[in-house]
mmCIF file of C-alpha atoms in Angstrom:
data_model
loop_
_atom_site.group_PDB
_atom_site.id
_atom_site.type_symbol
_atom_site.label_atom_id
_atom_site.label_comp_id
_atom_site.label_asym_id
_atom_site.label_seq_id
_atom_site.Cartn_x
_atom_site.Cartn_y
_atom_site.Cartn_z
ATOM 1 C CA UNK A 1 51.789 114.147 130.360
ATOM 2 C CA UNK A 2 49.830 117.712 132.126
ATOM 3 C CA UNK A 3 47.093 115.194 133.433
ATOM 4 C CA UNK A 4 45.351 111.925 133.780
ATOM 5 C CA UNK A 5 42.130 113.549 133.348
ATOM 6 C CA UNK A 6 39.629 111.330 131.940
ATOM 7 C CA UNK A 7 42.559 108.614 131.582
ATOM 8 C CA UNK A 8 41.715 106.384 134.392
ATOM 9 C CA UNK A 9 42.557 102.943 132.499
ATOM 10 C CA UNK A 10 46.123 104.938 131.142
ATOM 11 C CA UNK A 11 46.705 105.670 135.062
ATOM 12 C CA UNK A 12 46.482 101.741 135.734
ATOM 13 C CA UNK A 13 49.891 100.853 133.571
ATOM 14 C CA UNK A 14 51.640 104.123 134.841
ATOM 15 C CA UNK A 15 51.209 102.430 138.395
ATOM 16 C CA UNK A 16 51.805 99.089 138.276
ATOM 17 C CA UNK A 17 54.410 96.955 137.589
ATOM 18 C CA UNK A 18 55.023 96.966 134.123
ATOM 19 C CA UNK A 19 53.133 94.482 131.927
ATOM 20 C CA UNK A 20 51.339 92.829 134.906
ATOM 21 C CA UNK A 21 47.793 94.053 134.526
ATOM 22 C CA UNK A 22 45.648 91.132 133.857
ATOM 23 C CA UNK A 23 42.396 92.725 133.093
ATOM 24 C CA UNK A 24 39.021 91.261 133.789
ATOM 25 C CA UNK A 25 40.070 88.353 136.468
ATOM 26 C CA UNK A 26 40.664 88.719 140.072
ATOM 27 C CA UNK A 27 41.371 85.390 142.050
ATOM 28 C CA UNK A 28 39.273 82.590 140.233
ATOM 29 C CA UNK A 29 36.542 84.924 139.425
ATOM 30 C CA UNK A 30 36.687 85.779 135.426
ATOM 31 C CA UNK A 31 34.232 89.301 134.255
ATOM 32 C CA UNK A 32 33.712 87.999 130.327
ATOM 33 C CA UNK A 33 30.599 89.939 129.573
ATOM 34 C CA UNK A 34 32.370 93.055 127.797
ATOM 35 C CA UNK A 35 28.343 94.639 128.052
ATOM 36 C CA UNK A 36 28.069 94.313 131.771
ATOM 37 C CA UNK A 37 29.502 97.689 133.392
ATOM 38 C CA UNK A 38 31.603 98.473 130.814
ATOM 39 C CA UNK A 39 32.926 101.515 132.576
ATOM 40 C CA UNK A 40 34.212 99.271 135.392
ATOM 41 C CA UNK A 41 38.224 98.160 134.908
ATOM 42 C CA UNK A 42 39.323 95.591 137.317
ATOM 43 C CA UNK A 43 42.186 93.455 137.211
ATOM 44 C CA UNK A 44 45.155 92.026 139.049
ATOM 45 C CA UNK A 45 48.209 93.026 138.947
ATOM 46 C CA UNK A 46 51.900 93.293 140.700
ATOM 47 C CA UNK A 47 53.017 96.815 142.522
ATOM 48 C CA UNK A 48 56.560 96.003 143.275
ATOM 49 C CA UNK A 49 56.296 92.851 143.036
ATOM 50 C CA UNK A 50 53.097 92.365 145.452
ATOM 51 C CA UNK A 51 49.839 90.957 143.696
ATOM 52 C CA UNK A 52 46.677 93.549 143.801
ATOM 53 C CA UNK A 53 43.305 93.948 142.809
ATOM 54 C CA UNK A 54 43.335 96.900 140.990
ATOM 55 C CA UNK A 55 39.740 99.189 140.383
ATOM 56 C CA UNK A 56 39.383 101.726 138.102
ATOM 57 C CA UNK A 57 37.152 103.615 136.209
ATOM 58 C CA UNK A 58 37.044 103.714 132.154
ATOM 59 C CA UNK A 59 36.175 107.611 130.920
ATOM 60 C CA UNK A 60 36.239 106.408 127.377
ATOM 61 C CA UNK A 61 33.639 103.736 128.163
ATOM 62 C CA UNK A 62 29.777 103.693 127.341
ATOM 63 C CA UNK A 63 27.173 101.787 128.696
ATOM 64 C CA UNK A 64 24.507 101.291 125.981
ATOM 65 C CA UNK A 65 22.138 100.112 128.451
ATOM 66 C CA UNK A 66 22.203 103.483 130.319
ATOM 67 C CA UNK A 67 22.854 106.560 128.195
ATOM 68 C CA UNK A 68 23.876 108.442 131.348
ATOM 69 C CA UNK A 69 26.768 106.379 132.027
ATOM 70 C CA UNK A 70 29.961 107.415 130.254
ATOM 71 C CA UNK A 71 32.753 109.917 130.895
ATOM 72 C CA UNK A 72 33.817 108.003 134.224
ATOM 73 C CA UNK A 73 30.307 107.668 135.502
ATOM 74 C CA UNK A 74 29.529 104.849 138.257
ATOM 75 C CA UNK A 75 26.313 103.377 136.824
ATOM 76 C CA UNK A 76 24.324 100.751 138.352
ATOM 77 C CA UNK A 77 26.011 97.998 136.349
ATOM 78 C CA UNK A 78 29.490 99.488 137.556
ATOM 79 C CA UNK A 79 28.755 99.846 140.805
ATOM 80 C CA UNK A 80 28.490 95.937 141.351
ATOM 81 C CA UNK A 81 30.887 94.897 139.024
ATOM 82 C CA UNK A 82 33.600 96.865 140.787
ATOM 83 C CA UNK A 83 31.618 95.240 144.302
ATOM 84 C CA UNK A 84 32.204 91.711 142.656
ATOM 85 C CA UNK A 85 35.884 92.152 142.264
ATOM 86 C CA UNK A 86 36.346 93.403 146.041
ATOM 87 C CA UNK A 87 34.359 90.087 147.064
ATOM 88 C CA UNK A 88 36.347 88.198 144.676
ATOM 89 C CA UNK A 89 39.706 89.207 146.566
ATOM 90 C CA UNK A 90 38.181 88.464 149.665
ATOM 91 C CA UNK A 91 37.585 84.705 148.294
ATOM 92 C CA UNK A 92 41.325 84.608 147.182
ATOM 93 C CA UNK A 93 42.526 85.225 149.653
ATOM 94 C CA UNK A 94 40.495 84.159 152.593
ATOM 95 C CA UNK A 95 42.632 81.755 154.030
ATOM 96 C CA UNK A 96 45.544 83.748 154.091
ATOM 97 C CA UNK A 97 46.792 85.624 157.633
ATOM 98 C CA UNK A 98 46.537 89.426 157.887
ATOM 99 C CA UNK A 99 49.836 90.695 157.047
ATOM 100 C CA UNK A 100 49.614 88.508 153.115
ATOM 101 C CA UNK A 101 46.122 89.944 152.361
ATOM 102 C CA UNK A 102 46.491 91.627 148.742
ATOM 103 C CA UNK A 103 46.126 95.683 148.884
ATOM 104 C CA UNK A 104 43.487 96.851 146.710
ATOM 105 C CA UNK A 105 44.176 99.551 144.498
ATOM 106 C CA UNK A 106 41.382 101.922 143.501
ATOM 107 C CA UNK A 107 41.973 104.606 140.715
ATOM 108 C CA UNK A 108 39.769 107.733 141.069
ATOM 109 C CA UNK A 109 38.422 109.785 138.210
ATOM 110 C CA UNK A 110 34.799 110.199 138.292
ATOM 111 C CA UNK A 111 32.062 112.677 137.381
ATOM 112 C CA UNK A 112 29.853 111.316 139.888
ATOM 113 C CA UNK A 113 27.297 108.584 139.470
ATOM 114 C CA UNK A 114 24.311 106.990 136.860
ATOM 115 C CA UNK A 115 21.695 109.604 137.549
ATOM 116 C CA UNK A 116 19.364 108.350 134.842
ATOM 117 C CA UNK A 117 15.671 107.544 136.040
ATOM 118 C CA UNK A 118 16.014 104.226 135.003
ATOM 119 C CA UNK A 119 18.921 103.607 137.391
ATOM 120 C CA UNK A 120 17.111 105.409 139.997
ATOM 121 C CA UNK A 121 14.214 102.918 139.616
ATOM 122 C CA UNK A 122 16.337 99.913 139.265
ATOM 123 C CA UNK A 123 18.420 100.665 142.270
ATOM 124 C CA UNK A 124 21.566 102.929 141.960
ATOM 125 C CA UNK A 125 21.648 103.210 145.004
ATOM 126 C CA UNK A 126 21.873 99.725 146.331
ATOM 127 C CA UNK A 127 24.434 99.213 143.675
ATOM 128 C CA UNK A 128 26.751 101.885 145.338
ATOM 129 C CA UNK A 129 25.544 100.734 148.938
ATOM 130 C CA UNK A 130 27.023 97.038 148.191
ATOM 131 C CA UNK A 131 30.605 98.689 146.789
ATOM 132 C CA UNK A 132 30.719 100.297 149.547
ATOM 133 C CA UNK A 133 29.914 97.713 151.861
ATOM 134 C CA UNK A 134 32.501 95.310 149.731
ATOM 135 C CA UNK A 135 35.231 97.637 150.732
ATOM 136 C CA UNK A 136 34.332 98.169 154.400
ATOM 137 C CA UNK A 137 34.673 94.312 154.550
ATOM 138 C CA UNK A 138 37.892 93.910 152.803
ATOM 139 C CA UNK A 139 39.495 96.815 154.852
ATOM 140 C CA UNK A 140 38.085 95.057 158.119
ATOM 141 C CA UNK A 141 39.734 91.772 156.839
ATOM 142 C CA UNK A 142 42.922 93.225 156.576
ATOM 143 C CA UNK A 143 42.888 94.134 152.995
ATOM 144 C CA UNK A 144 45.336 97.470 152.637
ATOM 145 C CA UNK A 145 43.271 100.016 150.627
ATOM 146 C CA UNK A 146 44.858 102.859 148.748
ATOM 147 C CA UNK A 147 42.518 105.229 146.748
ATOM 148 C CA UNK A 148 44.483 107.206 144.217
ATOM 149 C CA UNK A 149 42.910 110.221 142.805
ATOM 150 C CA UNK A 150 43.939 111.014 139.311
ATOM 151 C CA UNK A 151 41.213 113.335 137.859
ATOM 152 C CA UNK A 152 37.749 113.941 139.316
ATOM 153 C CA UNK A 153 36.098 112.629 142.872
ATOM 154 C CA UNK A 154 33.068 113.716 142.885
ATOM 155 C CA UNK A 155 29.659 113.272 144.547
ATOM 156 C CA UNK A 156 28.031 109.950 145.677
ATOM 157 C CA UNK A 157 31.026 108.081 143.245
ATOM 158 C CA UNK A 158 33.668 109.289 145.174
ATOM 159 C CA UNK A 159 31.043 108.230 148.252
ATOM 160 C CA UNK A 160 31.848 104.427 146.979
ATOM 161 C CA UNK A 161 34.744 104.726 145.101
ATOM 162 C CA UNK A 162 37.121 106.163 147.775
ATOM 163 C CA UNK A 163 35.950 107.026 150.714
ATOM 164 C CA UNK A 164 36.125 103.817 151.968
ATOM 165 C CA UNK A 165 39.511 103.148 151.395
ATOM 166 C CA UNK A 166 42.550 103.363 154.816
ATOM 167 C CA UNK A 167 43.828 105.733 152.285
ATOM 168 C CA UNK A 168 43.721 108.500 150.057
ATOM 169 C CA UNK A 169 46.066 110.197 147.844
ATOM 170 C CA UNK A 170 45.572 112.715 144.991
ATOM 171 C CA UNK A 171 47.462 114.407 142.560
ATOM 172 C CA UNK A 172 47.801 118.038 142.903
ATOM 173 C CA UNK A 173 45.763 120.459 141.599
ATOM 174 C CA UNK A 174 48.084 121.138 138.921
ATOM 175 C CA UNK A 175 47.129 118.176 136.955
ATOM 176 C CA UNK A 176 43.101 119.026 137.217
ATOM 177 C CA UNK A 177 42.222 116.725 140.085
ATOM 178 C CA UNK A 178 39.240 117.689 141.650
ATOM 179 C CA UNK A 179 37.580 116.894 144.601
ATOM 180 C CA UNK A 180 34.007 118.096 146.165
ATOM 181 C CA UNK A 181 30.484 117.335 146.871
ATOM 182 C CA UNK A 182 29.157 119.770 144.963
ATOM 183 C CA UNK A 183 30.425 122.975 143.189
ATOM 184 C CA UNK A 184 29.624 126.023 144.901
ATOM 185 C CA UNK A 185 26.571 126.525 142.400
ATOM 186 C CA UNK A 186 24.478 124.042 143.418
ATOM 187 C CA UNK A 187 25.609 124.699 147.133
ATOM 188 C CA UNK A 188 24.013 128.108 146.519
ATOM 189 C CA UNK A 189 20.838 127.139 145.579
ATOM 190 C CA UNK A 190 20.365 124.525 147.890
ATOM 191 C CA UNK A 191 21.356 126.218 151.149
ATOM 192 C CA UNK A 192 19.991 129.540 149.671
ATOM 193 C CA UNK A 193 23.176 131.496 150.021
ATOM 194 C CA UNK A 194 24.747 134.020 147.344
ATOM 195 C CA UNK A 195 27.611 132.702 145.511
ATOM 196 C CA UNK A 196 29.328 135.625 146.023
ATOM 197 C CA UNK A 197 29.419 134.782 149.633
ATOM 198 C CA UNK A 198 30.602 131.192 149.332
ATOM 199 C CA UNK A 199 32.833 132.079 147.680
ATOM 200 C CA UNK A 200 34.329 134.545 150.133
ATOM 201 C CA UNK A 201 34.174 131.443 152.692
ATOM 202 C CA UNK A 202 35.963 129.428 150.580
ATOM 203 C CA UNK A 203 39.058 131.487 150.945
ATOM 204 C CA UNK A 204 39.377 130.711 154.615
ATOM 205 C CA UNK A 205 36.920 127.447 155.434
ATOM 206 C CA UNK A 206 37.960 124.106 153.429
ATOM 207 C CA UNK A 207 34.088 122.843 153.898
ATOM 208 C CA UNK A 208 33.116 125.201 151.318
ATOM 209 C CA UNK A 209 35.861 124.814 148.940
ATOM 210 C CA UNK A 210 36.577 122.321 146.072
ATOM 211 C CA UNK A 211 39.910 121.038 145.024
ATOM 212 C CA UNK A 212 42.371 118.642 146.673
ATOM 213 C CA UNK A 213 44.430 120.692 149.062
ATOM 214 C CA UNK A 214 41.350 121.791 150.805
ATOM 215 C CA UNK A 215 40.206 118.236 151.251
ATOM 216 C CA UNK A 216 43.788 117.392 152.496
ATOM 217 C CA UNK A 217 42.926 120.022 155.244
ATOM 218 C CA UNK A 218 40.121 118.059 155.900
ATOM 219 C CA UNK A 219 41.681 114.992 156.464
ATOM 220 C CA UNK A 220 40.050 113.328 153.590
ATOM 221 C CA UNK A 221 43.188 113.338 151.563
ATOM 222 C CA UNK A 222 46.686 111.513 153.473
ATOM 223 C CA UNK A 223 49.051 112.994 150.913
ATOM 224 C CA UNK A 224 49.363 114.984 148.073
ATOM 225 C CA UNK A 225 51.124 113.717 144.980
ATOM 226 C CA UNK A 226 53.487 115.741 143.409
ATOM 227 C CA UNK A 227 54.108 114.465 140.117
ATOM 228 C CA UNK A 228 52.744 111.791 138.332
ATOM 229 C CA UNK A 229 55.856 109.200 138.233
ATOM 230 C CA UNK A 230 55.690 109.859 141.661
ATOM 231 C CA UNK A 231 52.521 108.221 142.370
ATOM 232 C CA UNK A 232 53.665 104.584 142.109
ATOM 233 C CA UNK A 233 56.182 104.603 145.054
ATOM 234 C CA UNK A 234 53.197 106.697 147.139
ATOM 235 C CA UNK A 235 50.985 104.016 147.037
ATOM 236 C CA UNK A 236 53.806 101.106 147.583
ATOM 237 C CA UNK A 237 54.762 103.450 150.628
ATOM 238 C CA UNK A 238 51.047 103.796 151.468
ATOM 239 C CA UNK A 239 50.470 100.282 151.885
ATOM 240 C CA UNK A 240 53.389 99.359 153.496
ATOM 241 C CA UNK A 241 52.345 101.442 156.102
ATOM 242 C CA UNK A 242 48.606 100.996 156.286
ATOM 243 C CA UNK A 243 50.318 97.095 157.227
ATOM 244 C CA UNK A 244 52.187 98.274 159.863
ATOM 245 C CA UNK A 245 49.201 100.149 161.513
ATOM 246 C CA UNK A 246 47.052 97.266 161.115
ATOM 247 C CA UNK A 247 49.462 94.627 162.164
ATOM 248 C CA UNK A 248 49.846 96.695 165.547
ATOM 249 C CA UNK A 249 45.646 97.034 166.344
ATOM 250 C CA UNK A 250 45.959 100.633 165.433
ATOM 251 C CA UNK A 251 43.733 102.884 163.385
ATOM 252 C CA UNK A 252 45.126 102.696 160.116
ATOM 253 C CA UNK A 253 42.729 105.790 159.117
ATOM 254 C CA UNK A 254 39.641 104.988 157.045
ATOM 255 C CA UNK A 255 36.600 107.026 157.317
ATOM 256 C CA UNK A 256 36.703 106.983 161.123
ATOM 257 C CA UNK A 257 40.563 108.007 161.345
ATOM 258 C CA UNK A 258 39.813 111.289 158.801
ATOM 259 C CA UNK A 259 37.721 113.841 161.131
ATOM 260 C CA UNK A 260 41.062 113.890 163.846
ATOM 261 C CA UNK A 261 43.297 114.242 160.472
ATOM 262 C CA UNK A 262 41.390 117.127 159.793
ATOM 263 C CA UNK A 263 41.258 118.530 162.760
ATOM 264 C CA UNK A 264 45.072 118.540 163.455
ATOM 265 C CA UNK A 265 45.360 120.138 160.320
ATOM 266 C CA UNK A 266 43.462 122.799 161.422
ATOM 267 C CA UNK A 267 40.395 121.957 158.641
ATOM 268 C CA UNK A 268 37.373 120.839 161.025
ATOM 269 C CA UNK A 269 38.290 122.878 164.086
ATOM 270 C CA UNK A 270 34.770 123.011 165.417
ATOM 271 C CA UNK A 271 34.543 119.150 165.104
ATOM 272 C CA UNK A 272 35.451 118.237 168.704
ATOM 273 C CA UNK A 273 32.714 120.743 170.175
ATOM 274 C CA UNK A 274 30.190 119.410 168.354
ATOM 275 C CA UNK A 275 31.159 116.251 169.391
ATOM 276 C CA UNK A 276 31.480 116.720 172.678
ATOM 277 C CA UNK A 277 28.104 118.027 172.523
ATOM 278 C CA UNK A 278 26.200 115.068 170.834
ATOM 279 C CA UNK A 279 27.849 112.853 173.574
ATOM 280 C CA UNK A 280 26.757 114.912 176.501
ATOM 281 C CA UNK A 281 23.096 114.579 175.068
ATOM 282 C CA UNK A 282 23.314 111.565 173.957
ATOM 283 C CA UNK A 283 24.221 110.418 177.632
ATOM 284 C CA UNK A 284 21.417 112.482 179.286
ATOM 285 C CA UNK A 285 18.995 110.506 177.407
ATOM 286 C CA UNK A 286 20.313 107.518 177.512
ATOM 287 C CA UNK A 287 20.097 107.631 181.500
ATOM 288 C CA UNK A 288 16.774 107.992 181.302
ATOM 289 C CA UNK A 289 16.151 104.561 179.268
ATOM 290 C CA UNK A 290 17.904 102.963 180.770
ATOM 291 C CA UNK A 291 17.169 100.119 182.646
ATOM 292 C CA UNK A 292 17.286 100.635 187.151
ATOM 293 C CA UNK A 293 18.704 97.714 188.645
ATOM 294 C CA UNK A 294 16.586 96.196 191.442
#
């Protein structure tokens, strides 16, 4: 296989173990409305033996109800779907100590998000606000969470369905993974610069740049995936470690842990002036507020 482009739900059995994907229930909750985020795939599952929620999203799926949404798009409908299978593996498993808290799995490739006017209206973004808030709980729960990128990460979807994860991982750019904001077009006319010359500054500063090895300069992406067979084992290794860190009170990365990544790669080397900076005027305010003692 050259790539798992636009094969998110494919990606799911290459993963797991095999025949254990149990689509549509995590825990006791049960999704049975086949028209309700139909681009959403959630499950549970066993990765080497361990029982996971497993998140994913469909590229062949199409929501009727929102034209926009199809080719891997988050809609509105998606958005809380995959939300209600996070909250559902908190409920599974809320009685259960740290260390035997199921990992959650979440397969990356996305286009970006619903952005229909009707979604807009409606709400996307509180749909994408309570994913995202879903996953900050279940990684401050103990939850180990491993985003895998497969195809695209892009935009506000990658915002929700990744970023919020202890973990990333992508496949190299080999296999058409993609990762960025926004492509260097759209940069241009927003911040009024040539292409031409972001171009140029893409070639030596990773902010401007699109692609996974730049983000892995950043910090945003832990390791780079090789070859496809070899993502299983990643992720088993992944979570086995995120355990370890967590089990010991230590930062197991997340979206806090990714700026000093980057930095020690050499990828946001003006981070820790500007920093420093907001802290030292942050604290000369502050003194003034603050309240004299008597």
């Amino acid at each position: 296989m050259d790539t798992l482009l636009g094969k998110g739900r494919e990606a799911v059995d290459l993963i797991v173990d095999p025949a254990s994907f149990v689509q549509d229930k995590v825990g006791k909750a049960t999704f049975t409305d086949p028209s309700f985020g139909p681009g959403a795939v959630v499950g549970e599952a066993k990765l080497d033996g361990t029982l996971v929620t497993v998140i994913a999203s469909d590229a062949e799926a199409f929501n009727e109800k929102f034209p926009v949404v199809y080719s891997g798009i988050i809609g509105m409908e998606e958005g809380y779907k995959m939300a209600q299978a996070v909250y559902a593996s908190l409920a599974a498993d809320a009685d259960k100590p740290a260390a035997d808290k199921r990992p959650i799995i979440l397969i990356v490739d996305t286009p970006g998000n619903g952005p229909g006017k009707v979604e807009e209206i409606f709400g996307m973004n509180k749909a994408t606000g309570a994913y995202q808030l879903a996953l900050a709980e279940a990684r401050l729960a103990g939850h180990p969470i491993v985003a895998m990128v497969v195809g695209r990460a892009i935009s506000g979807a990658f915002l929700c369905h990744g970023l919020q994860a202890d973990r990333i991982l992508s496949l190299d750019a080999k296999f058409q993974t993609m990762i960025h904001v926004m492509p260097i077009t759209s940069v241009s006319r927003i911040i009024k610069k040539d292409i031409e010359v972001l171009e140029e500054l893409a070639k030596s500063n990773p902010v401007f740049a699109a692609g996974p090895s730049f983000f892995y300069q950043l910090g945003g992406v832990e390791e780079l995936v090789s070859e496809i067979p070899a993502m299983r084992q990643a992720i088993v290794k992944q979570v086995g470690e995120i355990r370890k860190a967590k089990a010991a009170g230590l930062n197991a990365a997340g979206p806090r842990g990714r700026g000093k990544l980057g930095q020690e790669r050499g990828g946001r080397k003006v981070r820790p002036e500007v920093l420093a900076r907001l802290n030292a005027e942050f604290a000369a305010v502050q003194a003034r507020f603050r309240p004299q003692a008597n």
